[in-house]
XYZ file of C-alpha atoms in Angstrom:
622
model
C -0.343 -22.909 10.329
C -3.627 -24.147 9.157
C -4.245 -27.114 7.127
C -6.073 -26.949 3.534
C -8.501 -28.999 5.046
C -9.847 -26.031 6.776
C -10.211 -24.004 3.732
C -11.821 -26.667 2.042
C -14.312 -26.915 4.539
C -14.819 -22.996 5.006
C -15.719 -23.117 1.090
C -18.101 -25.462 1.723
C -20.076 -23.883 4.696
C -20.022 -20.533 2.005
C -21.654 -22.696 -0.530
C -24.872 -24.315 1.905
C -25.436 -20.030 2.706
C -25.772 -20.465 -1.333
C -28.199 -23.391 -1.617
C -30.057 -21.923 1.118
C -30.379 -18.082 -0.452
C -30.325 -19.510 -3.787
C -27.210 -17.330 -5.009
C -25.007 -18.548 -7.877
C -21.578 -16.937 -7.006
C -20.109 -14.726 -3.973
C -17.094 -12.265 -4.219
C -14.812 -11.828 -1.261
C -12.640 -8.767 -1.298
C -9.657 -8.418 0.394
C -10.402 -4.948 1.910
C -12.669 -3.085 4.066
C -15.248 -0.683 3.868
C -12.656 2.497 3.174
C -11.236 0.165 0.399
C -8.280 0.177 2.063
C -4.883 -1.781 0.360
C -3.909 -2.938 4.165
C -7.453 -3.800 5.913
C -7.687 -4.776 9.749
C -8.138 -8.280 11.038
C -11.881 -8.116 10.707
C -11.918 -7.586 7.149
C -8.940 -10.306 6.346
C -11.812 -12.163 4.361
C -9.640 -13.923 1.984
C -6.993 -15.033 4.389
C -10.006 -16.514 6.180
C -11.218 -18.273 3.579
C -8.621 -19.776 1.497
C -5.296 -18.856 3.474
C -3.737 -16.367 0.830
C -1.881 -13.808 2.841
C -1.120 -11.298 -0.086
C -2.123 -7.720 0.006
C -4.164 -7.940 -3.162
C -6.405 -10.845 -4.118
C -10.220 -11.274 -4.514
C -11.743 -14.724 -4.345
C -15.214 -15.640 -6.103
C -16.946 -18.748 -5.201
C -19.417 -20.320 -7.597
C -21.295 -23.622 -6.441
C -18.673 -25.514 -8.736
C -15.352 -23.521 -8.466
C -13.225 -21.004 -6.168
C -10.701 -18.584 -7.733
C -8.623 -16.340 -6.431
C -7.217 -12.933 -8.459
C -4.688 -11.782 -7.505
C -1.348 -10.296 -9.781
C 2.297 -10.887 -10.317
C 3.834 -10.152 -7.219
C 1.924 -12.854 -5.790
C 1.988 -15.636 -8.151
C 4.126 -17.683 -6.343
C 3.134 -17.293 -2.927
C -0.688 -17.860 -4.427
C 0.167 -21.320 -5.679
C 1.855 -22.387 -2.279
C -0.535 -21.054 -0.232
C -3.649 -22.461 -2.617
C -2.318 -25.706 -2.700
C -4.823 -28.287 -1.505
C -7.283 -26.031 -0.924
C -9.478 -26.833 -4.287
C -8.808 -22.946 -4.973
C -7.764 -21.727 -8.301
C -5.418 -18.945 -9.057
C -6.417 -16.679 -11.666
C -3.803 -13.960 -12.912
C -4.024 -10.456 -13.272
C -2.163 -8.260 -14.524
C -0.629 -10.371 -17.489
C -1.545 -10.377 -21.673
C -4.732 -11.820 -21.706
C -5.701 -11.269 -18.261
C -9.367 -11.856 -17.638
C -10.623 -10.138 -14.754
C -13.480 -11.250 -11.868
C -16.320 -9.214 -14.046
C -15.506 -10.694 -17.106
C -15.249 -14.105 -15.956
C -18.682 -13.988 -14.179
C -20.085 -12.556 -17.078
C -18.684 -14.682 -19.871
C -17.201 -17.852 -18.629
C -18.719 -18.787 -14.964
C -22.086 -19.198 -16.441
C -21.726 -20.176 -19.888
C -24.661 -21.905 -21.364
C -26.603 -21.187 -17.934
C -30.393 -20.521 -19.719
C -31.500 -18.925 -16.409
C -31.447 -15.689 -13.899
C -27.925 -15.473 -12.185
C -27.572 -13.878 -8.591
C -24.081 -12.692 -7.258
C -23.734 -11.819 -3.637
C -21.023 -9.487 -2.133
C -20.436 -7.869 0.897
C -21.530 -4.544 0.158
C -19.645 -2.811 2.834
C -16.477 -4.393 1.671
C -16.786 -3.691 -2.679
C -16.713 0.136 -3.875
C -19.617 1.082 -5.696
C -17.088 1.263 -8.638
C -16.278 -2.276 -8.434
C -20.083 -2.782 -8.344
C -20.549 -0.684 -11.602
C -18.082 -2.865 -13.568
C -19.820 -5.844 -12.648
C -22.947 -4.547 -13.838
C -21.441 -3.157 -16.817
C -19.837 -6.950 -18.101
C -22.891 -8.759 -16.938
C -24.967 -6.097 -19.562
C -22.222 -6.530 -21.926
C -22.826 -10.486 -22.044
C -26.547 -9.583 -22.601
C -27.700 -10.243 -19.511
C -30.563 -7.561 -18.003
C -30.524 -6.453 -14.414
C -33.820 -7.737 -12.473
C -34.875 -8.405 -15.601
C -37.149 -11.470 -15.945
C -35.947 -14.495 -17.710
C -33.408 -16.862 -19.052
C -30.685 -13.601 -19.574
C -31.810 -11.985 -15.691
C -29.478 -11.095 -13.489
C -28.495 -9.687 -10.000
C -26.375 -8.376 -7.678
C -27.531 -8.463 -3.883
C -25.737 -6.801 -0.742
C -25.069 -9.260 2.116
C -22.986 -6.818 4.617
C -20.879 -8.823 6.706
C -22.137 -12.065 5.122
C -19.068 -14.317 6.499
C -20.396 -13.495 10.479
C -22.885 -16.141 10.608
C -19.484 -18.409 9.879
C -16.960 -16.949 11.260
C -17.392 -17.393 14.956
C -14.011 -15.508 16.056
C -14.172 -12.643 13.718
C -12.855 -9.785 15.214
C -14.319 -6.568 16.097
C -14.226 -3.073 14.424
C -10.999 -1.558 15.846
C -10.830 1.315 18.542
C -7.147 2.108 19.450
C -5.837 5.101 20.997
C -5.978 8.850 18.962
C -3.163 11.598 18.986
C -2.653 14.644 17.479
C 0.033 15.595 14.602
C 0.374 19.201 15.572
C 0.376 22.212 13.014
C 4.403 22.615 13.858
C 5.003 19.080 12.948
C 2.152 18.497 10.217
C 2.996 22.249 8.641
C -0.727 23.368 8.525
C -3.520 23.149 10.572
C -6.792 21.024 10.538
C -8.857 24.415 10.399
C -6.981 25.762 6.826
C -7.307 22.103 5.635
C -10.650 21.517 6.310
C -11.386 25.102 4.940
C -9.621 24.193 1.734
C -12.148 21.131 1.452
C -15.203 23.180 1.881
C -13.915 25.875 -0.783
C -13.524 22.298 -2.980
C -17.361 21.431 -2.116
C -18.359 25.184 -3.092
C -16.520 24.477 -6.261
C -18.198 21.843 -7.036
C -21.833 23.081 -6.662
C -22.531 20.970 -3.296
C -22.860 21.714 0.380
C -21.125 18.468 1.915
C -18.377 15.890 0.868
C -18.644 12.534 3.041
C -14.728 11.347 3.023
C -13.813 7.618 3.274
C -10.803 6.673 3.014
C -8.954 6.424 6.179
C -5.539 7.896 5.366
C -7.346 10.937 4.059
C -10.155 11.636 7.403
C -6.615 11.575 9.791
C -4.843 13.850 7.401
C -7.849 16.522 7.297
C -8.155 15.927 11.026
C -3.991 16.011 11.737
C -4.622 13.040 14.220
C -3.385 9.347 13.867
C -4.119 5.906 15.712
C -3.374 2.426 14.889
C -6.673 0.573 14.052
C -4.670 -0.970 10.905
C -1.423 -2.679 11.548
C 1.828 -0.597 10.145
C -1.254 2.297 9.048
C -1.913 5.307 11.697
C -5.686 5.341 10.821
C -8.209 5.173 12.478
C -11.650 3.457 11.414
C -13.805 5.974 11.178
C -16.359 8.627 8.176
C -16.212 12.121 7.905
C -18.989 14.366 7.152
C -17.866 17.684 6.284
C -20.537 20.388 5.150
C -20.267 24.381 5.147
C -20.815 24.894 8.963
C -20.413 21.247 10.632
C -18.121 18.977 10.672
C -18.857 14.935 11.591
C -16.652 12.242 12.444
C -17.917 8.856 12.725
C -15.293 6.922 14.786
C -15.372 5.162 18.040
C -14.355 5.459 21.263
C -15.045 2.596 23.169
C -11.631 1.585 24.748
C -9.989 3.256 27.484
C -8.397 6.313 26.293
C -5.116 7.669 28.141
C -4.934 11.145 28.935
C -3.125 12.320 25.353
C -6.290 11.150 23.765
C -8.895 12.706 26.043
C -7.140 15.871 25.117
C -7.250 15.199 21.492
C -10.830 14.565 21.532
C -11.566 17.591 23.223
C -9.022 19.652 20.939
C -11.126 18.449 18.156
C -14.046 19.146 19.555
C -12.788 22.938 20.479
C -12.295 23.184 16.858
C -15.790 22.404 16.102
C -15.826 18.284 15.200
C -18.880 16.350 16.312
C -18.089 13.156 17.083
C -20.447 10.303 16.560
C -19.932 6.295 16.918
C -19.013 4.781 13.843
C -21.660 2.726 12.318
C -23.939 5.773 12.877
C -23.260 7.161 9.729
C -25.875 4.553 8.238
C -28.793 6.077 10.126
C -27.539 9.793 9.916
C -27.710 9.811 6.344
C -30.573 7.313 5.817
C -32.790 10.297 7.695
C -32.254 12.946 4.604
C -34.574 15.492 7.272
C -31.948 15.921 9.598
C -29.132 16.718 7.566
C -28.700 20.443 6.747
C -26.990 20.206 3.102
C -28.951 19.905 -0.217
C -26.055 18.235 -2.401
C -23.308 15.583 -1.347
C -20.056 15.026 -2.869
C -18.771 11.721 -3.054
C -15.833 9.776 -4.285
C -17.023 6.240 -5.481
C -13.883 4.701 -6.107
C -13.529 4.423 -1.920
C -17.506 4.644 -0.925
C -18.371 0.876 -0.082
C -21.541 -0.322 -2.068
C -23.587 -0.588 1.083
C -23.211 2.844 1.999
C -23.879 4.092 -1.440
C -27.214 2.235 -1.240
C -28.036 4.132 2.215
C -27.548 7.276 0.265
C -29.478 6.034 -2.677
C -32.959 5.834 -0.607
C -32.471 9.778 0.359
C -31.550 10.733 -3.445
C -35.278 12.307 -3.892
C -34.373 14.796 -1.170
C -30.296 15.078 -1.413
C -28.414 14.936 -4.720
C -25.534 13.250 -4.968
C -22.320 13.956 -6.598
C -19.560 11.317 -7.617
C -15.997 12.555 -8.295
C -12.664 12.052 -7.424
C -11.349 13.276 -4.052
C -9.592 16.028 -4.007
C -7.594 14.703 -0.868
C -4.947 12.306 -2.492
C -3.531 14.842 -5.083
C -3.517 17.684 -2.086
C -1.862 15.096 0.724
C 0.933 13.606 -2.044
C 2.419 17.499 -1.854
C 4.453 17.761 0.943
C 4.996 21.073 2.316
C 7.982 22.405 3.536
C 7.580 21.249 7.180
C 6.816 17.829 6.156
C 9.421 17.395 3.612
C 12.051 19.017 6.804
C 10.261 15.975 8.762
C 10.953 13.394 5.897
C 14.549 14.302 5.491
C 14.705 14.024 9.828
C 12.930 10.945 9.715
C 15.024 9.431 7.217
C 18.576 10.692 8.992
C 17.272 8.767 12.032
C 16.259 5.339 9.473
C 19.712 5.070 7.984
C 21.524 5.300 11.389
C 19.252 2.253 12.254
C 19.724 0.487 8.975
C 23.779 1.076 9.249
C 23.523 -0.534 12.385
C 21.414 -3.122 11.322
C 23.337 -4.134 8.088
C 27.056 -4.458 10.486
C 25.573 -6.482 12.872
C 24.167 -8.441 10.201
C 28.033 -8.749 8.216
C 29.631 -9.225 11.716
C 26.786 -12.083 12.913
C 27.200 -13.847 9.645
C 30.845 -13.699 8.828
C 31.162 -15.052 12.418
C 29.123 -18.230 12.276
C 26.474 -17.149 14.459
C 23.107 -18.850 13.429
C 21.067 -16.502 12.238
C 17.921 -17.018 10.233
C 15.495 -14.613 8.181
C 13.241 -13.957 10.797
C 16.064 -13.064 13.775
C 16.999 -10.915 11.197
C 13.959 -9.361 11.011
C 13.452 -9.221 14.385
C 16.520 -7.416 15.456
C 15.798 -4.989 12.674
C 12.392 -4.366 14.297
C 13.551 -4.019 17.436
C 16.301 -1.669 16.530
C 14.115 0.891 15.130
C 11.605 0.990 17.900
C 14.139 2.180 20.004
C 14.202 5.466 17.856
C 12.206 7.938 19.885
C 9.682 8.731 17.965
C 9.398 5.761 16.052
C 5.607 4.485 16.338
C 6.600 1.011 14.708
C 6.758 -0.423 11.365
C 5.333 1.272 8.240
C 4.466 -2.276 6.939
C 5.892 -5.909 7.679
C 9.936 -6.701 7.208
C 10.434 -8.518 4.437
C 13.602 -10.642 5.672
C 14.586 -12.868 2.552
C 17.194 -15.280 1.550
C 18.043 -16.686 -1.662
C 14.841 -18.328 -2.619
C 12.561 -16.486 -0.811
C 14.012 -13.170 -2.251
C 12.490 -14.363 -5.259
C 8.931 -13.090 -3.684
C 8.659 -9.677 -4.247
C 6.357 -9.398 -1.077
C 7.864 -12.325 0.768
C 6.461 -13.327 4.200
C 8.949 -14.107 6.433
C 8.167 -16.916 8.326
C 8.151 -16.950 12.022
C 9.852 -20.832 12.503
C 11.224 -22.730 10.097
C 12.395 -19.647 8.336
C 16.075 -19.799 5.851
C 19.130 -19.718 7.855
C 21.432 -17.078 6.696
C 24.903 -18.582 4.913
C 27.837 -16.989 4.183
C 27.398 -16.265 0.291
C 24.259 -15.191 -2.093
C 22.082 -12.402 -2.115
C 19.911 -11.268 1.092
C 17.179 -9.203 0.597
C 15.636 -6.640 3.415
C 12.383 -4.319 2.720
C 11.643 -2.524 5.726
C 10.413 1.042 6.983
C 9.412 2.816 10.301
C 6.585 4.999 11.184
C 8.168 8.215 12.655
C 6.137 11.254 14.759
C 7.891 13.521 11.738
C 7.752 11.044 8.839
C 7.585 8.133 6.980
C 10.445 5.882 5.711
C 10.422 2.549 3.268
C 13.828 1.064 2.292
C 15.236 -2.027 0.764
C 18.576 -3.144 0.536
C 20.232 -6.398 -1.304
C 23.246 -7.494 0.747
C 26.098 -9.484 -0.348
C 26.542 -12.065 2.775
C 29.692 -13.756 0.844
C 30.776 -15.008 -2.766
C 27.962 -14.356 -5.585
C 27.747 -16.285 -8.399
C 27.802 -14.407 -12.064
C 24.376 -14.211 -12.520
C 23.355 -12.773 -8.763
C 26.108 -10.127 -9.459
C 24.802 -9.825 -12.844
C 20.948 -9.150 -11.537
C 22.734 -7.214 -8.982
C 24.701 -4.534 -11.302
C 21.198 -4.433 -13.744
C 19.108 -3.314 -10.975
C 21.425 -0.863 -9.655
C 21.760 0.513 -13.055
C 18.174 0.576 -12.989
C 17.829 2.382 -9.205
C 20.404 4.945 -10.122
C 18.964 5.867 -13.785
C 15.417 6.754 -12.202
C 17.177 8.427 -9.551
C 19.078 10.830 -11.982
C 16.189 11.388 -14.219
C 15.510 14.677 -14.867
C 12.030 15.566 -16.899
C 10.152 18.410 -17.848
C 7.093 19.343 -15.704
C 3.968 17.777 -16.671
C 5.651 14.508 -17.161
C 3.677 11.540 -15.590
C 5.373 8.137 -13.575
C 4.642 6.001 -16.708
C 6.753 8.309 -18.393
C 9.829 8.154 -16.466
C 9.283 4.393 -15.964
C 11.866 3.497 -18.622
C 14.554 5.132 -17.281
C 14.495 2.301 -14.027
C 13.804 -0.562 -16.640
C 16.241 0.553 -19.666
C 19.012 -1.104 -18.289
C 17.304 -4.455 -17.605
C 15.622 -4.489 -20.849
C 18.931 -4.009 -22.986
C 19.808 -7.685 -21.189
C 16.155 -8.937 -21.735
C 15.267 -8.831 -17.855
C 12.006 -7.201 -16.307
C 9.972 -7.530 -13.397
C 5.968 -7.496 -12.548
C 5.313 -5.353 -9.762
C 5.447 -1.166 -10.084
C 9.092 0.803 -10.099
C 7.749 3.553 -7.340
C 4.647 4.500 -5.398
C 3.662 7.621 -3.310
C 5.026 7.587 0.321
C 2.696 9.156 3.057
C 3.843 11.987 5.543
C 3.610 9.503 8.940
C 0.184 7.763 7.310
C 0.519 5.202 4.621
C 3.254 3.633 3.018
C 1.641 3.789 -0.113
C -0.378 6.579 -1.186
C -0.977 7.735 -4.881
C -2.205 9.180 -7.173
C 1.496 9.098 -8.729
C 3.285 6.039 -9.335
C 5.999 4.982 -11.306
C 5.123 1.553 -13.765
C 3.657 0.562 -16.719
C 0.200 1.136 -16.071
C -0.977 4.692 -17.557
C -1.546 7.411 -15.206
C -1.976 11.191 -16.533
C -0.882 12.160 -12.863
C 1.932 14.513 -13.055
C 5.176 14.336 -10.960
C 4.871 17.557 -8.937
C 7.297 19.111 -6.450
C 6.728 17.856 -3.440
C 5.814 14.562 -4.274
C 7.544 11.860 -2.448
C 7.651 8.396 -4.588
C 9.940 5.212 -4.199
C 12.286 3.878 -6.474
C 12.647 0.005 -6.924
C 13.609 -2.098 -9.780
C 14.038 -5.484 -9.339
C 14.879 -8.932 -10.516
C 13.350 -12.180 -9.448
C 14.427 -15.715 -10.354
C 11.850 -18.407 -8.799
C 13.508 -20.610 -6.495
C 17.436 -18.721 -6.707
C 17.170 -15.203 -5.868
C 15.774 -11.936 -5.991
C 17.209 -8.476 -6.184
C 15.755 -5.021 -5.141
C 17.456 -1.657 -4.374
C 15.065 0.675 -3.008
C 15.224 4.891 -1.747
C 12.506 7.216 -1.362
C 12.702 9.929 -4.056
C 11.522 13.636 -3.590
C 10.598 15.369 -6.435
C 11.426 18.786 -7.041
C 11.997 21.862 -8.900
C 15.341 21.720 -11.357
C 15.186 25.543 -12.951
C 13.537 27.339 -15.655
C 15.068 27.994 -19.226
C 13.775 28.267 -22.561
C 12.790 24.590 -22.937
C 10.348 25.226 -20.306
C 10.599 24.080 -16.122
C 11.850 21.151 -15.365
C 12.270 18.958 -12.125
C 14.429 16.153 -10.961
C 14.712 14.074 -7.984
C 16.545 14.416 -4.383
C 17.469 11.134 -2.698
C 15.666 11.050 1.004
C 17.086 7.536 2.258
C 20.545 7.470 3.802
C 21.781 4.006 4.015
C 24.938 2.551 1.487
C 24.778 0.503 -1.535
C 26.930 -2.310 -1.060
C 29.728 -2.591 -4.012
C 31.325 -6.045 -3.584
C 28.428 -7.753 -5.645
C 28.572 -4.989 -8.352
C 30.101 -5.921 -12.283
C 32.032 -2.486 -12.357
C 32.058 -3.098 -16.229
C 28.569 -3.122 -16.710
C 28.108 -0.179 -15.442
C 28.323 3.335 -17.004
C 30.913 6.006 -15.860
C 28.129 8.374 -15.025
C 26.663 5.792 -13.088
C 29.554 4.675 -11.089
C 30.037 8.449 -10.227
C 26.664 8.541 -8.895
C 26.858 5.685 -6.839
C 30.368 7.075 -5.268
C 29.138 10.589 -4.653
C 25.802 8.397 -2.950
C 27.969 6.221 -1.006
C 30.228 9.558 0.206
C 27.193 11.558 1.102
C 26.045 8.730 3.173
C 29.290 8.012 5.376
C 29.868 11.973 5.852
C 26.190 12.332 6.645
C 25.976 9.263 9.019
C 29.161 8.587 10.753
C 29.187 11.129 13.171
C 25.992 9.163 14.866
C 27.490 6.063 14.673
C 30.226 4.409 17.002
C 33.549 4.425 16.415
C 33.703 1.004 15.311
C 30.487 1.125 13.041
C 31.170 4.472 11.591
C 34.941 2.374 10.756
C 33.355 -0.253 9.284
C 30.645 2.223 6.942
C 34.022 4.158 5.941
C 35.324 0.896 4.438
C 31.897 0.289 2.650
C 31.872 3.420 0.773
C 35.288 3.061 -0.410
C 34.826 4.838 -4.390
C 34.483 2.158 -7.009
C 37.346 1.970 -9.252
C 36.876 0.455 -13.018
């Protein structure tokens, strides 16, 4: 573990690049240049330099303070890991937020009679992020290379933490495979078609995709170039009669991925080294398309500039993907996959959660992170499991009070005999992806952690009965997961649900379940989490989380309507539950869950396991 002292003096080295280019504030992202939630090592920028490990946080460095955004998942982990190292945290997400463009435009240099120059890494900031720093900087009166007191500007320094960073790792290159049209239900020829009938739609004659988890999706391939993500670093340039992908291929490859490649290439994909994409589309003569469709809420800043210096020649045209929407609508061989993949997941978790009861009740030492690791190590035995879909959270008491908890790999809680333990895991599969989390009893629970318990549970199984008519949107059915909390004045700061990928991200939109508004429809097909939660700082948190499948629930003369069907298999334990808290309806549901998940699971599990499950999902009684 690294000392502040370190961060401090990585600040510092930022701030001499300053005084020497004469810039007044940098922005360091914490993504790459696919603006990707889960970057690679080479783009871990902020955990570089000021130690914050959290999936979401920006820092900006002025020549007299360092921030870090971030929201409220990560409040406290922010203010442990920040400690000491001069860096401030700055909350989003909360009434009265004030957010990185704002604060440069209206706070950092207040009373500064002079031109202001901001510096990002252009290959790691969207041109979108870009635009709303121009826009608060003009809304503060300032004028872009303007000349004077109210000047300002915004220059691109790609890769500007090299010259510092002497260990940075490289741009990834891991192995490729195929998803084949059995397993992925269609094949990369009728998907890529579909995208070019898109482009005709839209008046242009090429779309360059950026996002990772949608190029592998067109493509059907995977790889690992992201930990827990099968992506692989790469562009792709699709027009009306060629198609370009921009990845590389510079490690050995095994004999799987030679025959990928040359599949690919069979079916008409050029492939090209990555960073050539910069030249290829910096010489507008050699590209055979008159109009390019973009999407600039993933196109990095640096890239958008490239294209900029051929827009005399090539117009370009900025929308929303059509990817996302297409990719969150499972068809009927991935949603047979999901279901399989999920089977397999609960048969790991049951074994997981009674060697967990049997370890603890026993004495054994266990802490968070054996926990995790035997969890880990469980699953990968699953053939077909390609590893984690993101990192176990393994959490104990106090440390459950993190929603995204990073269990530590010494030092780490030992597991006791009573409270609350808290386990958010998932597994990659060849047919699908999983995400679960499960609060487990280890002992006696005090009032409130079987209070918390009950709420959230009451919370889990409301959004999981929910039915709505079509056209209703995640912020919509948001309430029925927090009703039950809210009647006892309890809440919580991260999102109730997210889009699940199809063996490819974890989390994948454009639905989502929380606060925030979103016009995005549920649609059939859609596959979205579901997990309330309660978190009290230094006691315990609570989560209860299953992947949700939306789907169709009849026709009458109300209109269509749709309702959910529960993908993970794994029990809800009842010994922590306040029976009168809960609803009859609700206490049906959770029986008829329980049932379906012994009858379902047993027969895979050993005698003594499947004896031990049976006694778990005995009904509740009131």
């Amino acid at each position: 573990m690294k000392t502040p002292e370190i961060y401090v003096s990585r600040i510092g080295m930022i701030r001499d690049i300053m005084r020497e280019k004469g810039i007044d504030a940098v922005i360091i992202t914490g993504s790459d240049p696919h603006c990707s939630e889960y970057p690679a090592e080479r783009w871990k920028q902020v955990q570089w330099v000021c130690g914050f490990t959290g999936e979401t946080g920006d820092v900006v460095i002025t020549l007299d303070h360092a921030g870090l955004w971030t929201d409220t998942r990560y409040f406290i982990q922010a203010v442990e890991q920040l400690e000491g190292t001069g860096v401030e945290l700055h909350k989003t997400r909360i009434p009265g937020e004030i957010r990185i463009p704002q604060w440069l435009a209206e706070y950092a240099f207040e009373g500064v009679s002079r031109p202001v120059t901001v510096a990002v890494d252009g290959l790691a900031q969207t041109v979108d992020a870009v635009e709303s720093l121009r826009s608060a900087f003009r809304k503060a009166g300032r004028v872009e290379m303007g000349v004077g007191a109210n000047a300002f500007s915004i220059i691109d320094m790609p890769d500007m933490l090299d010259v510092i960073w002497n260990d940075r790792p490289s741009v990834p290159s891991t192995e490729i495979y195929q998803i084949p049209e059995e397993v992925a239900g269609e094949s990369r020829q009728s998907r890529l078609q579909w995208l070019r009938d898109f482009i005709d739609e839209n008046n242009c004659s090429a779309m360059l995709v950026t996002a990772l988890d949608e190029i592998v999706w067109l493509l059907n391939v995977r790889a690992s170039d992201v930990a827990y993500n099968p992506v692989a670093l790469s562009y792709l340039l699709v027009t009306w009669d060629r198609v370009v992908w921009y990845v590389d291929k510079t490690v050995d490859k095994s004999p799987v991925t030679e025959e990928t490649l040359a599949v690919l290439e069979e079916d008409g994909v050029e492939i090209r080294a990555y960073d050539a994409v910069f030249g290829d589309l910096a010489v507008a003569d050699s590209l055979n398309f008159t109009a390019l469709y973009v999407d600039p809420s993933t196109l990095n800043w640096h890239l958008s500039r490239v294209l900029d210096g051929i827009s005399d020649k090539i117009k370009i045209n900025a929308g929303a993907s059509p990817v996302p929407l297409r990719k969150s609508v499972k068809n009927d061989v991935e949603i047979e996959g999901m279901r399989a993949a999920h089977l397999a997941d609960g048969i790991v978790m049951e074994n997981f959660l009674f060697w967990l009861d049997k370890a603890v009740s026993s004495g054994a030492r266990v802490d968070e992170w054996d926990a995790a690791c035997k969890l880990d190590s469980m699953r990968a035995a699953v053939p077909g499991c390609k590893g984690n879909s993101f990192e176990t959270i393994s959490a104990y008491g106090p440390g459950a009070a993190l929603p995204h908890y990073v269990t530590p790999h010494s030092g780490s809680t030992v597991l006791e005999p009573h409270g609350l333990y808290l386990c958010d895991s998932g597994g990659q599969y060849y047919n699908g992806t999983t995400d679960i989390t499960r609060t487990v009893p280890l002992g006696p629970c005090t009032e409130l952690e079987m209070e918390d318990y009950t709420l959230v549970l009451r919370g889990h199984i409301g959004l999981a009965m929910a039915v709505f008519p079509a056209g209703t949107s995640g912020c919509q059915v948001d309430y029925a997961a927090r009703c039950p909390l809210w009647q006892f004045e309890r809440d919580f700061g991260h999102g109730t649900g997210h889009g699940v990928g199809f063996c490819l991200n974890v989390h994948e939109g454009p639905q989502e379940i929380r606060h925030n508004h979103n016009s995005q429809p549920l649609l059939a097909g859609m596959i979205t989490s579901d997990e309330p939660g309660i978190y009290r700082e230094g006691m315990h948190g609570v989560r209860h989380e299953s992947l949700l499948l939306c789907v169709d629930n009849g026709v009458n003369e109300f209109g269509s309507w749709r309702a959910f069907e529960n993908l993970t298999l794994c029990h809800i334990d009842t010994s922590a539950i306040l029976p009168d808290l809960m609803t009859d309806e609700e206490i049906a549901w959770l029986n008829a869950y329980n049932a379906d998940v012994y009858r379902r699971l047993s027969p895979a599990l050993s005698p003594e396991v499947a004896e031990w499950l049976r006694e778990r999902t005995a009904p509740v009684v009131r």
